Amino acid sequence: MRGLVAAFLLLGATPALADSSLPPAKLAYTQLPNARQEAAAQKLMLTLRCLVCQGQSIADSDAEMAGDMRALVRRRIAAGDSPQAVRDWLIARYGEYVTYDPPLSVATLPLWIAPFALIGFGLWLARGSFKRRAR
């Protein structure tokens, strides 16, 4: 019985301990002084997926890792890297999942084919329904 109570307490405490108590990265919530660089960083951050939230971009997420990634993007763009170079570096480090627009490859082929297959299937079903009504 005590083991079961301890397990429930550990499961309940896990989300509370998910983020560290460290302060956010320096550029996580601070914009770059150069407006052109900040605009490029913002545009890039909207295309990168938060690896913790998975449904939000790093620009929209309040997760600690998203803040670290925002700071990294801003640092690299301020250092003179192009947004494409930063994007390529993040993809090399975290995989293609970090981007909302994965490149066409064998692994991502189902993601690209599925919408067209579903639309085709829906049209086929609709065609059959219309033929039955016409009779």
XYZ file of C-alpha atoms in Angstrom:
135
model
C 0.000 0.000 0.000
C 2.823 2.425 0.890
C 4.513 1.657 -2.424
C 1.367 2.534 -4.317
C 1.011 5.838 -2.458
C 4.686 6.643 -3.119
C 4.237 5.893 -6.827
C 1.238 8.249 -7.060
C 3.153 10.978 -5.230
C 6.096 10.617 -7.609
C 3.826 10.738 -10.640
C 2.110 13.849 -9.290
C 5.399 15.622 -8.580
C 6.971 14.941 -11.974
C 5.341 17.851 -13.905
C 6.269 20.284 -11.136
C 9.926 19.328 -11.522
C 9.959 19.401 -15.338
C 11.573 22.858 -15.621
C 14.671 23.840 -13.748
C 14.857 26.785 -11.381
C 17.598 28.422 -13.475
C 16.897 31.862 -14.932
C 15.962 31.917 -18.644
C 18.686 32.205 -21.267
C 19.867 35.763 -21.894
C 18.149 36.235 -25.263
C 15.124 34.007 -24.628
C 12.833 36.978 -23.953
C 15.011 39.867 -25.132
C 14.924 41.118 -28.697
C 18.047 41.852 -30.692
C 18.974 45.547 -30.965
C 19.174 45.293 -34.764
C 15.562 45.318 -36.030
C 16.444 43.518 -39.278
C 18.188 40.692 -37.419
C 15.312 40.422 -34.934
C 12.790 40.203 -37.790
C 14.827 37.401 -39.388
C 15.062 35.602 -36.036
C 11.302 35.944 -35.415
C 10.492 34.648 -38.895
C 12.759 31.632 -38.346
C 11.415 30.944 -34.836
C 7.870 30.671 -36.205
C 8.987 27.778 -38.452
C 10.669 25.779 -35.678
C 8.715 23.349 -33.499
C 9.072 23.321 -29.715
C 10.383 19.867 -28.886
C 8.643 19.919 -25.498
C 5.214 21.278 -26.506
C 5.299 19.796 -30.035
C 2.224 21.733 -31.087
C 3.714 25.201 -30.750
C 6.542 27.028 -32.408
C 9.490 28.084 -30.263
C 8.266 31.675 -30.678
C 4.957 30.826 -28.964
C 6.100 28.326 -26.337
C 6.976 29.140 -22.735
C 8.879 25.884 -22.231
C 12.420 26.259 -20.953
C 13.863 24.428 -23.955
C 11.981 26.726 -26.348
C 13.525 29.707 -24.554
C 16.971 28.167 -24.941
C 16.304 27.601 -28.647
C 15.085 31.208 -29.104
C 18.255 32.451 -27.428
C 20.363 30.204 -29.652
C 18.621 31.450 -32.808
C 19.107 35.081 -31.786
C 22.768 34.543 -30.824
C 23.626 32.863 -34.101
C 21.779 35.440 -36.213
C 23.445 38.265 -34.260
C 26.791 36.566 -34.971
C 26.065 36.807 -38.696
C 24.699 33.351 -39.536
C 21.929 33.240 -42.111
C 18.518 31.957 -40.998
C 18.956 28.972 -43.361
C 22.303 28.094 -41.757
C 20.744 28.248 -38.280
C 17.816 26.133 -39.460
C 20.148 23.557 -41.018
C 22.203 23.418 -37.806
C 19.079 22.837 -35.694
C 17.859 20.116 -38.064
C 21.262 18.422 -37.888
C 21.181 18.592 -34.096
C 17.525 17.741 -33.330
C 16.355 16.013 -36.519
C 13.778 16.949 -39.135
C 11.025 16.971 -36.513
C 12.196 20.380 -35.291
C 10.777 22.009 -38.409
C 7.119 22.356 -39.390
C 8.080 21.864 -43.049
C 10.009 18.585 -43.213
C 11.909 17.969 -46.457
C 10.710 15.223 -48.779
C 12.481 11.972 -47.928
C 11.614 8.301 -47.536
C 10.811 8.881 -43.844
C 8.508 11.853 -44.499
C 6.866 10.566 -47.689
C 3.682 9.437 -45.836
C 3.284 12.968 -44.435
C 3.326 14.404 -47.933
C 1.130 11.734 -49.553
C -1.533 11.378 -46.815
C -3.419 14.656 -47.487
C -3.753 13.896 -51.201
C -4.788 10.288 -50.504
C -7.448 11.448 -48.009
C -8.819 14.034 -50.440
C -8.941 11.414 -53.200
C -10.709 8.968 -50.892
C -13.234 11.645 -49.904
C -13.927 12.491 -53.547
C -14.389 8.792 -54.347
C -16.895 8.446 -51.483
C -18.739 11.604 -52.563
C -18.907 10.381 -56.176
C -20.504 7.114 -55.034
C -23.005 9.001 -52.894
C -23.971 11.318 -55.770
C -24.400 8.365 -58.164
C -26.819 6.674 -55.738
C -28.881 9.852 -55.398
C -29.049 10.267 -59.184
C -30.710 6.860 -59.551
